[in-house]
Structure formats: C-alpha cells, structure tokens
C-alpha cells in the first residue's frame, strides 16, 4: 500500500469506529490459573501488565504474551489464558489478587487487565469485520512505542479491588485500541473486506480517490475505468476481494464520511453535499439505512453526549 493511501485509510478507520470498552477486572494471578472472557458474545481484551502467560485458542499454537503485551479479540472466540504453554496443564481455582503489593519474580504472578468492547453501529461492524479474529499489541514493536505511556497510566489506576477497576482503565484501553487499529491497518494481511481492498495494487488508487472525494459521481462504469477493467470484471473482482458489491461499498463509505462530518460539526445539509447528495430527503434515507438513525437525530445525540 502506498504511504499516502495507507495514512488516508488509517484516518478513515479511526473516524469510523464507535465503541465502548468496559474493564471486567484488573489484578494478578499466582500459581496455576486460567482466565477467559469467552461466551459473552462480545469483543474482548487482555492486557498483560507484568509477568508472562499464554493465549490458547482451539486449533492454534499457544501465543506467548510478555509484560505490556496485549491481545484484542475482535469478535467472540473460544479462548483462555494460562501461565503454561500446555493447554491441558493443571488449573487452580485461585481468586484474582490486587496488583498492589506484587513483588518481582515468580511470586508476583501475572498482572492482567481484562474486559470487553461493544462496537456501535453498522459502520463499526464494516470496519471490524475487515480485521482478523484477534490483534496483538507487542511492547517491543517500535511502531507501537507510544503505547508505553498508556500502560503506565493503566498501571497507575490498577491498584485497587480487582473486581472494581477504575473507569479510567476502560478509557485508556480504548486509546490503546485505536493506536493498534492504525498500526494494523498498515500491517495486517486479510482475505476480504476493506483492508483487503487497500492491500491489492489494482484497487489502491481507486480506494484512495473514493476516500478523498466521496461525493464525486462514482458510477460503476467510472470505477471500472479507474482500475482498467470491464464493468463485469470489476464488479466480480471487487466483490470477491471487498466482500460487498461496489455500489454497497460506496454507500457505506459515503455514510461513514457523512457521519465523520457530522461529528466535526457540519450541518446535515453540509454533510449531505460532501458525500454527493443534493436531496436532504434521499441523504436521510440512506444515512438511516446504514447508520440506523436519521442524520439530525445522530447529530443531536452527539451534542448530548458531548
């Protein structure tokens, strides 16, 4: 992916995702233990604050996590964490202990912050579905060096009752997630969806133009011409790679751009014009179909939340 297109895509992703994080518990385990956020039908996260452990997912090799690594499960998936690479190792029934008072070495155990994500709206689902089932944040990755400060802040908030974490932990985890999303948009290899389109050379220039000029007259014929394909070949190839027909993809992209403009303070009329709609009524119908709310109502909800 070209650097300019990669940055444009990253900005589009960050402006499209709406989420709420909730921290379930923050503390440490010692001895044999097992932890999981499965069976809740939610995306979830595990941040390793100190020590080491292993992520076990059926059918996959154990994934070792070290201090200040994190794993974000983008959708419901069977899994558990344990201190052993052997998924069948003896499991104890110890409760989670407070992080406060942990000492260096084996007695400190593994410090964890675990919780859930709820992605809001169709637009977020479109973006999230482009990613693999889990993303890993590695403390040693130079591209993620900025996340060290977030781990410091999470640790500063994590010394109380393991079952009653500070609300700030969830907000800090959200920031960490957005850093990881931006990084993953430039690195991950996926089979289908938005990121797959961005990673295919024949579609990079077109995707860049769609993101820059969502309100242009993007007919199927014009998009096909931009990638030097026949109309039929373009529709087939685009749908196979992107997971959506070009017209549906364009509609979602436009409504994502419109929602971003509304969040930035544009009026409904300005947002509609930006994405190529001359009729406010037609824009409102399209926006509600994709976002789930009328643009005026969506804008009022933003003001109320602010």
PDB file of C-alpha atoms in Angstrom:
ATOM      1  CA  UNK A   1       0.000   0.000   0.000  1.00  0.00           C
ATOM      2  CA  UNK A   2       1.342   3.470  -0.871  1.00  0.00           C
ATOM      3  CA  UNK A   3       2.124   5.625   2.218  1.00  0.00           C
ATOM      4  CA  UNK A   4      -0.445   8.294   1.299  1.00  0.00           C
ATOM      5  CA  UNK A   5      -3.192   5.736   0.731  1.00  0.00           C
ATOM      6  CA  UNK A   6      -2.209   3.909   3.915  1.00  0.00           C
ATOM      7  CA  UNK A   7      -2.478   7.073   6.008  1.00  0.00           C
ATOM      8  CA  UNK A   8      -5.780   8.018   4.384  1.00  0.00           C
ATOM      9  CA  UNK A   9      -7.161   4.569   5.138  1.00  0.00           C
ATOM     10  CA  UNK A  10      -5.957   4.739   8.747  1.00  0.00           C
ATOM     11  CA  UNK A  11      -7.672   8.096   9.250  1.00  0.00           C
ATOM     12  CA  UNK A  12     -10.876   6.721   7.722  1.00  0.00           C
ATOM     13  CA  UNK A  13     -10.782   3.717  10.026  1.00  0.00           C
ATOM     14  CA  UNK A  14     -10.237   5.814  13.138  1.00  0.00           C
ATOM     15  CA  UNK A  15     -13.115   8.131  12.270  1.00  0.00           C
ATOM     16  CA  UNK A  16     -15.462   5.210  11.516  1.00  0.00           C
ATOM     17  CA  UNK A  17     -15.230   3.084  14.649  1.00  0.00           C
ATOM     18  CA  UNK A  18     -17.505   3.854  17.573  1.00  0.00           C
ATOM     19  CA  UNK A  19     -17.006   1.711  20.650  1.00  0.00           C
ATOM     20  CA  UNK A  20     -17.412   1.435  24.387  1.00  0.00           C
ATOM     21  CA  UNK A  21     -14.918  -0.507  26.491  1.00  0.00           C
ATOM     22  CA  UNK A  22     -15.578  -1.941  29.939  1.00  0.00           C
ATOM     23  CA  UNK A  23     -12.916  -3.327  32.253  1.00  0.00           C
ATOM     24  CA  UNK A  24     -14.046  -6.554  33.933  1.00  0.00           C
ATOM     25  CA  UNK A  25     -11.162  -6.991  36.333  1.00  0.00           C
ATOM     26  CA  UNK A  26      -7.622  -5.720  36.904  1.00  0.00           C
ATOM     27  CA  UNK A  27      -5.325  -7.676  39.202  1.00  0.00           C
ATOM     28  CA  UNK A  28      -2.915 -10.598  39.287  1.00  0.00           C
ATOM     29  CA  UNK A  29      -2.993 -14.380  39.312  1.00  0.00           C
ATOM     30  CA  UNK A  30      -0.431 -16.561  41.063  1.00  0.00           C
ATOM     31  CA  UNK A  31       0.179 -20.300  40.778  1.00  0.00           C
ATOM     32  CA  UNK A  32      -1.972 -22.394  38.382  1.00  0.00           C
ATOM     33  CA  UNK A  33      -4.807 -20.322  36.961  1.00  0.00           C
ATOM     34  CA  UNK A  34      -6.992 -19.873  33.888  1.00  0.00           C
ATOM     35  CA  UNK A  35      -8.854 -16.755  32.694  1.00  0.00           C
ATOM     36  CA  UNK A  36     -11.243 -16.150  29.804  1.00  0.00           C
ATOM     37  CA  UNK A  37     -13.743 -13.593  28.516  1.00  0.00           C
ATOM     38  CA  UNK A  38     -15.418 -16.087  26.151  1.00  0.00           C
ATOM     39  CA  UNK A  39     -19.144 -16.924  25.984  1.00  0.00           C
ATOM     40  CA  UNK A  40     -20.279 -13.303  26.323  1.00  0.00           C
ATOM     41  CA  UNK A  41     -20.880 -12.694  22.581  1.00  0.00           C
ATOM     42  CA  UNK A  42     -18.652  -9.623  22.777  1.00  0.00           C
ATOM     43  CA  UNK A  43     -15.250  -8.483  21.584  1.00  0.00           C
ATOM     44  CA  UNK A  44     -12.771  -8.529  24.461  1.00  0.00           C
ATOM     45  CA  UNK A  45      -9.242  -7.672  25.528  1.00  0.00           C
ATOM     46  CA  UNK A  46      -6.461  -8.950  27.782  1.00  0.00           C
ATOM     47  CA  UNK A  47      -3.529  -6.700  28.707  1.00  0.00           C
ATOM     48  CA  UNK A  48      -0.552  -8.265  30.449  1.00  0.00           C
ATOM     49  CA  UNK A  49       0.654  -5.639  32.932  1.00  0.00           C
ATOM     50  CA  UNK A  50       3.523  -7.729  34.296  1.00  0.00           C
ATOM     51  CA  UNK A  51       4.803 -11.304  34.157  1.00  0.00           C
ATOM     52  CA  UNK A  52       4.036 -13.647  31.257  1.00  0.00           C
ATOM     53  CA  UNK A  53       1.265 -16.001  30.134  1.00  0.00           C
ATOM     54  CA  UNK A  54      -0.116 -17.800  27.083  1.00  0.00           C
ATOM     55  CA  UNK A  55      -3.220 -17.287  24.975  1.00  0.00           C
ATOM     56  CA  UNK A  56      -4.873 -20.558  23.968  1.00  0.00           C
ATOM     57  CA  UNK A  57      -7.297 -20.654  21.013  1.00  0.00           C
ATOM     58  CA  UNK A  58      -8.554 -24.046  19.778  1.00  0.00           C
ATOM     59  CA  UNK A  59      -6.719 -25.184  16.653  1.00  0.00           C
ATOM     60  CA  UNK A  60      -3.886 -22.657  17.071  1.00  0.00           C
ATOM     61  CA  UNK A  61      -0.473 -22.804  18.695  1.00  0.00           C
ATOM     62  CA  UNK A  62      -0.218 -21.144  22.133  1.00  0.00           C
ATOM     63  CA  UNK A  63       0.632 -17.441  21.847  1.00  0.00           C
ATOM     64  CA  UNK A  64       3.117 -16.206  24.427  1.00  0.00           C
ATOM     65  CA  UNK A  65       2.407 -12.805  25.948  1.00  0.00           C
ATOM     66  CA  UNK A  66       5.023 -10.865  27.867  1.00  0.00           C
ATOM     67  CA  UNK A  67       4.824  -7.802  30.104  1.00  0.00           C
ATOM     68  CA  UNK A  68       2.986  -4.929  28.380  1.00  0.00           C
ATOM     69  CA  UNK A  69       1.715  -7.062  25.525  1.00  0.00           C
ATOM     70  CA  UNK A  70      -1.984  -7.090  24.798  1.00  0.00           C
ATOM     71  CA  UNK A  71      -4.426  -9.137  22.755  1.00  0.00           C
ATOM     72  CA  UNK A  72      -7.696  -7.756  21.372  1.00  0.00           C
ATOM     73  CA  UNK A  73     -10.248 -10.374  20.327  1.00  0.00           C
ATOM     74  CA  UNK A  74     -12.256  -8.598  17.641  1.00  0.00           C
ATOM     75  CA  UNK A  75     -15.233 -10.917  17.922  1.00  0.00           C
ATOM     76  CA  UNK A  76     -16.459 -13.772  20.118  1.00  0.00           C
ATOM     77  CA  UNK A  77     -13.965 -16.647  20.030  1.00  0.00           C
ATOM     78  CA  UNK A  78     -13.321 -19.594  22.364  1.00  0.00           C
ATOM     79  CA  UNK A  79     -10.080 -18.950  24.255  1.00  0.00           C
ATOM     80  CA  UNK A  80      -8.381 -18.804  27.638  1.00  0.00           C
ATOM     81  CA  UNK A  81      -5.170 -17.505  29.189  1.00  0.00           C
ATOM     82  CA  UNK A  82      -2.929 -19.524  31.483  1.00  0.00           C
ATOM     83  CA  UNK A  83       0.655 -19.439  32.787  1.00  0.00           C
ATOM     84  CA  UNK A  84       1.565 -22.629  30.863  1.00  0.00           C
ATOM     85  CA  UNK A  85       2.065 -23.280  27.132  1.00  0.00           C
ATOM     86  CA  UNK A  86       0.325 -26.618  27.723  1.00  0.00           C
ATOM     87  CA  UNK A  87      -3.448 -26.089  27.347  1.00  0.00           C
ATOM     88  CA  UNK A  88      -4.060 -29.207  29.427  1.00  0.00           C
ATOM     89  CA  UNK A  89      -1.915 -28.133  32.371  1.00  0.00           C
ATOM     90  CA  UNK A  90      -3.310 -28.317  35.900  1.00  0.00           C
ATOM     91  CA  UNK A  91      -5.675 -25.433  36.618  1.00  0.00           C
ATOM     92  CA  UNK A  92      -6.109 -23.918  40.059  1.00  0.00           C
ATOM     93  CA  UNK A  93      -9.096 -22.076  41.472  1.00  0.00           C
ATOM     94  CA  UNK A  94      -7.370 -19.058  42.953  1.00  0.00           C
ATOM     95  CA  UNK A  95      -9.108 -15.701  43.015  1.00  0.00           C
ATOM     96  CA  UNK A  96      -7.530 -12.673  41.393  1.00  0.00           C
ATOM     97  CA  UNK A  97      -5.358 -10.678  43.818  1.00  0.00           C
ATOM     98  CA  UNK A  98      -4.769  -6.910  43.870  1.00  0.00           C
ATOM     99  CA  UNK A  99      -1.810  -5.656  41.891  1.00  0.00           C
ATOM    100  CA  UNK A 100      -0.702  -3.599  44.863  1.00  0.00           C
ATOM    101  CA  UNK A 101       1.958  -5.414  46.848  1.00  0.00           C
ATOM    102  CA  UNK A 102       3.145  -7.580  43.945  1.00  0.00           C
ATOM    103  CA  UNK A 103       6.855  -8.325  44.087  1.00  0.00           C
ATOM    104  CA  UNK A 104       9.272  -9.067  41.278  1.00  0.00           C
ATOM    105  CA  UNK A 105       9.752 -12.703  40.352  1.00  0.00           C
ATOM    106  CA  UNK A 106       7.504 -15.750  40.343  1.00  0.00           C
ATOM    107  CA  UNK A 107       5.529 -14.632  43.407  1.00  0.00           C
ATOM    108  CA  UNK A 108       4.270 -11.589  41.513  1.00  0.00           C
ATOM    109  CA  UNK A 109       2.395 -13.879  39.102  1.00  0.00           C
ATOM    110  CA  UNK A 110       0.750 -12.377  36.036  1.00  0.00           C
ATOM    111  CA  UNK A 111      -0.872  -8.954  36.217  1.00  0.00           C
ATOM    112  CA  UNK A 112      -3.866  -8.665  33.894  1.00  0.00           C
ATOM    113  CA  UNK A 113      -6.424  -6.108  32.806  1.00  0.00           C
ATOM    114  CA  UNK A 114      -9.335  -7.850  31.067  1.00  0.00           C
ATOM    115  CA  UNK A 115     -12.641  -6.628  29.714  1.00  0.00           C
ATOM    116  CA  UNK A 116     -14.986  -6.165  26.781  1.00  0.00           C
ATOM    117  CA  UNK A 117     -15.714  -3.990  23.757  1.00  0.00           C
ATOM    118  CA  UNK A 118     -19.074  -3.120  22.316  1.00  0.00           C
ATOM    119  CA  UNK A 119     -18.894  -1.772  18.766  1.00  0.00           C
ATOM    120  CA  UNK A 120     -21.742   0.588  17.903  1.00  0.00           C
ATOM    121  CA  UNK A 121     -23.432   0.881  14.516  1.00  0.00           C
ATOM    122  CA  UNK A 122     -23.204  -0.767  11.111  1.00  0.00           C
ATOM    123  CA  UNK A 123     -20.202   1.337  10.147  1.00  0.00           C
ATOM    124  CA  UNK A 124     -18.102  -0.011  13.006  1.00  0.00           C
ATOM    125  CA  UNK A 125     -19.078  -3.568  12.084  1.00  0.00           C
ATOM    126  CA  UNK A 126     -17.964  -2.983   8.487  1.00  0.00           C
ATOM    127  CA  UNK A 127     -14.530  -1.909   9.678  1.00  0.00           C
ATOM    128  CA  UNK A 128     -14.107  -4.515  12.413  1.00  0.00           C
ATOM    129  CA  UNK A 129     -15.077  -7.354  10.079  1.00  0.00           C
ATOM    130  CA  UNK A 130     -12.067  -6.429   7.930  1.00  0.00           C
ATOM    131  CA  UNK A 131      -9.654  -7.497  10.664  1.00  0.00           C
ATOM    132  CA  UNK A 132      -8.514 -10.969  11.787  1.00  0.00           C
ATOM    133  CA  UNK A 133     -10.195 -12.536  14.825  1.00  0.00           C
ATOM    134  CA  UNK A 134      -7.531 -11.129  17.122  1.00  0.00           C
ATOM    135  CA  UNK A 135      -4.883  -8.398  17.072  1.00  0.00           C
ATOM    136  CA  UNK A 136      -1.757  -8.441  19.216  1.00  0.00           C
ATOM    137  CA  UNK A 137      -0.054  -5.377  20.663  1.00  0.00           C
ATOM    138  CA  UNK A 138       3.640  -6.110  21.256  1.00  0.00           C
ATOM    139  CA  UNK A 139       5.596  -3.950  23.670  1.00  0.00           C
ATOM    140  CA  UNK A 140       8.765  -4.388  21.626  1.00  0.00           C
ATOM    141  CA  UNK A 141       7.258  -3.115  18.362  1.00  0.00           C
ATOM    142  CA  UNK A 142       8.855   0.280  17.558  1.00  0.00           C
ATOM    143  CA  UNK A 143       5.709   1.335  15.697  1.00  0.00           C
ATOM    144  CA  UNK A 144       3.727   0.984  18.951  1.00  0.00           C
ATOM    145  CA  UNK A 145       6.217   2.708  21.249  1.00  0.00           C
ATOM    146  CA  UNK A 146       3.639   5.399  22.102  1.00  0.00           C
ATOM    147  CA  UNK A 147       1.502   2.796  23.864  1.00  0.00           C
ATOM    148  CA  UNK A 148       4.080   2.528  26.683  1.00  0.00           C
ATOM    149  CA  UNK A 149       2.659   5.699  28.226  1.00  0.00           C
ATOM    150  CA  UNK A 150      -0.842   4.194  28.181  1.00  0.00           C
ATOM    151  CA  UNK A 151       0.384   1.082  30.015  1.00  0.00           C
ATOM    152  CA  UNK A 152       1.992   3.375  32.602  1.00  0.00           C
ATOM    153  CA  UNK A 153      -1.337   5.146  33.131  1.00  0.00           C
ATOM    154  CA  UNK A 154      -3.278   1.870  33.316  1.00  0.00           C
ATOM    155  CA  UNK A 155      -0.846   0.567  35.952  1.00  0.00           C
ATOM    156  CA  UNK A 156      -1.250   3.804  37.916  1.00  0.00           C
ATOM    157  CA  UNK A 157      -5.025   3.187  38.061  1.00  0.00           C
ATOM    158  CA  UNK A 158      -4.844  -0.546  38.738  1.00  0.00           C
ATOM    159  CA  UNK A 159      -4.013  -0.904  42.422  1.00  0.00           C
ATOM    160  CA  UNK A 160      -7.466  -1.321  43.975  1.00  0.00           C
ATOM    161  CA  UNK A 161     -10.084  -4.058  44.189  1.00  0.00           C
ATOM    162  CA  UNK A 162      -9.547  -6.404  41.173  1.00  0.00           C
ATOM    163  CA  UNK A 163     -13.298  -6.667  40.627  1.00  0.00           C
ATOM    164  CA  UNK A 164     -13.893  -2.896  40.734  1.00  0.00           C
ATOM    165  CA  UNK A 165     -11.402  -1.341  38.309  1.00  0.00           C
ATOM    166  CA  UNK A 166     -11.205   2.409  37.856  1.00  0.00           C
ATOM    167  CA  UNK A 167     -13.414   3.701  34.985  1.00  0.00           C
ATOM    168  CA  UNK A 168     -10.288   5.365  33.606  1.00  0.00           C
ATOM    169  CA  UNK A 169      -8.850   1.955  32.757  1.00  0.00           C
ATOM    170  CA  UNK A 170     -11.559   1.387  30.116  1.00  0.00           C
ATOM    171  CA  UNK A 171     -10.967   4.814  28.569  1.00  0.00           C
ATOM    172  CA  UNK A 172      -7.216   4.189  28.400  1.00  0.00           C
ATOM    173  CA  UNK A 173      -7.817   0.787  26.806  1.00  0.00           C
ATOM    174  CA  UNK A 174      -9.930   2.495  24.111  1.00  0.00           C
ATOM    175  CA  UNK A 175      -6.993   4.772  23.257  1.00  0.00           C
ATOM    176  CA  UNK A 176      -4.664   1.770  23.138  1.00  0.00           C
ATOM    177  CA  UNK A 177      -7.095   0.019  20.800  1.00  0.00           C
ATOM    178  CA  UNK A 178      -7.117   2.945  18.366  1.00  0.00           C
ATOM    179  CA  UNK A 179      -3.317   3.009  18.252  1.00  0.00           C
ATOM    180  CA  UNK A 180      -3.363  -0.705  17.456  1.00  0.00           C
ATOM    181  CA  UNK A 181      -6.051  -0.300  14.769  1.00  0.00           C
ATOM    182  CA  UNK A 182      -3.992   2.340  12.994  1.00  0.00           C
ATOM    183  CA  UNK A 183      -0.948   0.094  13.158  1.00  0.00           C
ATOM    184  CA  UNK A 184      -2.864  -2.984  11.989  1.00  0.00           C
ATOM    185  CA  UNK A 185      -4.374  -1.123   9.037  1.00  0.00           C
ATOM    186  CA  UNK A 186      -0.870  -0.732   7.671  1.00  0.00           C
ATOM    187  CA  UNK A 187       0.439  -4.199   8.563  1.00  0.00           C
ATOM    188  CA  UNK A 188      -2.256  -6.873   8.641  1.00  0.00           C
ATOM    189  CA  UNK A 189      -2.880  -9.209   5.709  1.00  0.00           C
ATOM    190  CA  UNK A 190      -6.522 -10.199   5.385  1.00  0.00           C
ATOM    191  CA  UNK A 191      -8.574 -12.237   2.961  1.00  0.00           C
ATOM    192  CA  UNK A 192     -11.533  -9.944   2.352  1.00  0.00           C
ATOM    193  CA  UNK A 193     -13.027  -6.594   3.294  1.00  0.00           C
ATOM    194  CA  UNK A 194     -11.859  -3.025   3.381  1.00  0.00           C
ATOM    195  CA  UNK A 195      -8.264  -3.812   4.301  1.00  0.00           C
ATOM    196  CA  UNK A 196      -8.053  -6.464   1.600  1.00  0.00           C
ATOM    197  CA  UNK A 197      -9.023  -3.854  -0.997  1.00  0.00           C
ATOM    198  CA  UNK A 198      -6.374  -1.481   0.340  1.00  0.00           C
ATOM    199  CA  UNK A 199      -3.727  -4.192   0.036  1.00  0.00           C
ATOM    200  CA  UNK A 200      -4.480  -5.034  -3.583  1.00  0.00           C
ATOM    201  CA  UNK A 201      -2.461  -2.944  -6.009  1.00  0.00           C
ATOM    202  CA  UNK A 202      -5.226  -2.774  -8.596  1.00  0.00           C
ATOM    203  CA  UNK A 203      -7.597  -1.125  -6.112  1.00  0.00           C
ATOM    204  CA  UNK A 204      -5.270   1.153  -4.114  1.00  0.00           C
ATOM    205  CA  UNK A 205      -5.584   4.222  -6.356  1.00  0.00           C
ATOM    206  CA  UNK A 206      -9.363   3.832  -6.635  1.00  0.00           C
ATOM    207  CA  UNK A 207      -9.809   3.435  -2.881  1.00  0.00           C
ATOM    208  CA  UNK A 208      -7.654   6.496  -2.279  1.00  0.00           C
ATOM    209  CA  UNK A 209      -9.828   8.563  -4.645  1.00  0.00           C
ATOM    210  CA  UNK A 210     -13.047   7.269  -3.067  1.00  0.00           C
ATOM    211  CA  UNK A 211     -11.787   8.269   0.367  1.00  0.00           C
ATOM    212  CA  UNK A 212     -10.617  11.689  -0.816  1.00  0.00           C
ATOM    213  CA  UNK A 213     -13.680  12.507  -2.922  1.00  0.00           C
ATOM    214  CA  UNK A 214     -16.687  10.512  -1.660  1.00  0.00           C
ATOM    215  CA  UNK A 215     -19.115  12.994  -3.208  1.00  0.00           C
ATOM    216  CA  UNK A 216     -17.866  12.625  -6.774  1.00  0.00           C
ATOM    217  CA  UNK A 217     -20.030  10.987  -9.434  1.00  0.00           C
ATOM    218  CA  UNK A 218     -18.810   7.453  -8.853  1.00  0.00           C
ATOM    219  CA  UNK A 219     -20.771   5.330 -11.259  1.00  0.00           C
ATOM    220  CA  UNK A 220     -19.849   1.671 -11.658  1.00  0.00           C
ATOM    221  CA  UNK A 221     -18.540   2.474 -15.123  1.00  0.00           C
ATOM    222  CA  UNK A 222     -16.268   5.220 -13.791  1.00  0.00           C
ATOM    223  CA  UNK A 223     -14.869   2.997 -11.031  1.00  0.00           C
ATOM    224  CA  UNK A 224     -14.248   0.184 -13.523  1.00  0.00           C
ATOM    225  CA  UNK A 225     -12.490   2.597 -15.857  1.00  0.00           C
ATOM    226  CA  UNK A 226     -10.268   3.810 -12.989  1.00  0.00           C
ATOM    227  CA  UNK A 227      -8.900   0.287 -12.497  1.00  0.00           C
ATOM    228  CA  UNK A 228      -8.759  -0.522 -16.235  1.00  0.00           C
ATOM    229  CA  UNK A 229     -11.324  -3.315 -16.103  1.00  0.00           C
ATOM    230  CA  UNK A 230     -14.548  -4.064 -17.868  1.00  0.00           C
ATOM    231  CA  UNK A 231     -17.665  -3.321 -15.826  1.00  0.00           C
ATOM    232  CA  UNK A 232     -18.453  -7.027 -15.339  1.00  0.00           C
ATOM    233  CA  UNK A 233     -14.875  -7.974 -14.412  1.00  0.00           C
ATOM    234  CA  UNK A 234     -14.640  -5.060 -11.989  1.00  0.00           C
ATOM    235  CA  UNK A 235     -17.869  -5.919 -10.153  1.00  0.00           C
ATOM    236  CA  UNK A 236     -16.876  -9.567  -9.814  1.00  0.00           C
ATOM    237  CA  UNK A 237     -13.289  -8.900  -8.713  1.00  0.00           C
ATOM    238  CA  UNK A 238     -14.213  -6.048  -6.345  1.00  0.00           C
ATOM    239  CA  UNK A 239     -16.957  -8.098  -4.664  1.00  0.00           C
ATOM    240  CA  UNK A 240     -14.671 -11.109  -4.220  1.00  0.00           C
ATOM    241  CA  UNK A 241     -11.949  -9.040  -2.566  1.00  0.00           C
ATOM    242  CA  UNK A 242     -14.039  -6.499  -0.667  1.00  0.00           C
ATOM    243  CA  UNK A 243     -16.910  -8.724   0.376  1.00  0.00           C
ATOM    244  CA  UNK A 244     -19.502  -6.230  -0.918  1.00  0.00           C
ATOM    245  CA  UNK A 245     -20.659  -5.134  -4.386  1.00  0.00           C
ATOM    246  CA  UNK A 246     -19.109  -1.776  -5.393  1.00  0.00           C
ATOM    247  CA  UNK A 247     -22.378   0.157  -5.038  1.00  0.00           C
ATOM    248  CA  UNK A 248     -22.973  -1.089  -1.484  1.00  0.00           C
ATOM    249  CA  UNK A 249     -19.358  -0.423  -0.526  1.00  0.00           C
ATOM    250  CA  UNK A 250     -19.604   3.125  -1.894  1.00  0.00           C
ATOM    251  CA  UNK A 251     -22.826   3.758   0.021  1.00  0.00           C
ATOM    252  CA  UNK A 252     -21.258   2.652   3.315  1.00  0.00           C
ATOM    253  CA  UNK A 253     -18.128   4.660   2.638  1.00  0.00           C
ATOM    254  CA  UNK A 254     -20.194   7.772   1.926  1.00  0.00           C
ATOM    255  CA  UNK A 255     -22.279   7.404   5.067  1.00  0.00           C
ATOM    256  CA  UNK A 256     -19.100   6.876   7.101  1.00  0.00           C
ATOM    257  CA  UNK A 257     -17.717  10.111   5.665  1.00  0.00           C
ATOM    258  CA  UNK A 258     -21.013  11.893   6.361  1.00  0.00           C
ATOM    259  CA  UNK A 259     -21.052  10.677   9.982  1.00  0.00           C
ATOM    260  CA  UNK A 260     -17.500  11.950  10.386  1.00  0.00           C
ATOM    261  CA  UNK A 261     -18.521  15.381   9.104  1.00  0.00           C
ATOM    262  CA  UNK A 262     -21.485  15.486  11.473  1.00  0.00           C
ATOM    263  CA  UNK A 263     -19.186  14.645  14.372  1.00  0.00           C
ATOM    264  CA  UNK A 264     -16.920  17.502  13.247  1.00  0.00           C
ATOM    265  CA  UNK A 265     -19.825  19.973  13.495  1.00  0.00           C
ATOM    266  CA  UNK A 266     -21.198  20.127   9.939  1.00  0.00           C
ATOM    267  CA  UNK A 267     -24.908  20.651   9.408  1.00  0.00           C
ATOM    268  CA  UNK A 268     -26.953  17.853   7.850  1.00  0.00           C
ATOM    269  CA  UNK A 269     -27.021  19.786   4.564  1.00  0.00           C
ATOM    270  CA  UNK A 270     -23.236  20.243   4.547  1.00  0.00           C
ATOM    271  CA  UNK A 271     -22.642  16.553   5.285  1.00  0.00           C
ATOM    272  CA  UNK A 272     -25.068  15.542   2.526  1.00  0.00           C
ATOM    273  CA  UNK A 273     -23.359  17.791  -0.016  1.00  0.00           C
ATOM    274  CA  UNK A 274     -19.924  16.460   0.966  1.00  0.00           C
ATOM    275  CA  UNK A 275     -20.932  12.916   0.011  1.00  0.00           C
ATOM    276  CA  UNK A 276     -22.721  13.869  -3.208  1.00  0.00           C
ATOM    277  CA  UNK A 277     -26.385  14.199  -2.195  1.00  0.00           C
ATOM    278  CA  UNK A 278     -28.401  17.173  -3.460  1.00  0.00           C
ATOM    279  CA  UNK A 279     -31.586  15.934  -1.779  1.00  0.00           C
ATOM    280  CA  UNK A 280     -31.666  16.010   2.026  1.00  0.00           C
ATOM    281  CA  UNK A 281     -34.512  13.501   1.992  1.00  0.00           C
ATOM    282  CA  UNK A 282     -32.551  10.997  -0.090  1.00  0.00           C
ATOM    283  CA  UNK A 283     -29.494  11.514   2.113  1.00  0.00           C
ATOM    284  CA  UNK A 284     -31.543  10.975   5.301  1.00  0.00           C
ATOM    285  CA  UNK A 285     -32.952   7.697   3.958  1.00  0.00           C
ATOM    286  CA  UNK A 286     -29.504   6.421   3.016  1.00  0.00           C
ATOM    287  CA  UNK A 287     -27.976   7.543   6.306  1.00  0.00           C
ATOM    288  CA  UNK A 288     -30.646   5.840   8.408  1.00  0.00           C
ATOM    289  CA  UNK A 289     -30.336   2.655   6.360  1.00  0.00           C
ATOM    290  CA  UNK A 290     -26.609   2.394   7.111  1.00  0.00           C
ATOM    291  CA  UNK A 291     -26.153   4.151  10.465  1.00  0.00           C
ATOM    292  CA  UNK A 292     -29.516   3.285  11.996  1.00  0.00           C
ATOM    293  CA  UNK A 293     -30.599   6.848  12.837  1.00  0.00           C
ATOM    294  CA  UNK A 294     -31.695   9.963  10.992  1.00  0.00           C
ATOM    295  CA  UNK A 295     -28.755  12.373  10.489  1.00  0.00           C
ATOM    296  CA  UNK A 296     -30.462  15.087  12.534  1.00  0.00           C
ATOM    297  CA  UNK A 297     -31.058  12.681  15.406  1.00  0.00           C
ATOM    298  CA  UNK A 298     -27.488  11.374  15.124  1.00  0.00           C
ATOM    299  CA  UNK A 299     -26.170  14.956  15.356  1.00  0.00           C
ATOM    300  CA  UNK A 300     -28.328  15.714  18.402  1.00  0.00           C
ATOM    301  CA  UNK A 301     -27.109  12.540  20.111  1.00  0.00           C
ATOM    302  CA  UNK A 302     -23.531  13.702  19.542  1.00  0.00           C
ATOM    303  CA  UNK A 303     -24.244  17.081  21.128  1.00  0.00           C
ATOM    304  CA  UNK A 304     -25.942  15.415  24.107  1.00  0.00           C
ATOM    305  CA  UNK A 305     -23.008  13.036  24.603  1.00  0.00           C
ATOM    306  CA  UNK A 306     -20.554  15.920  24.368  1.00  0.00           C
TER     307      UNK A 306
END
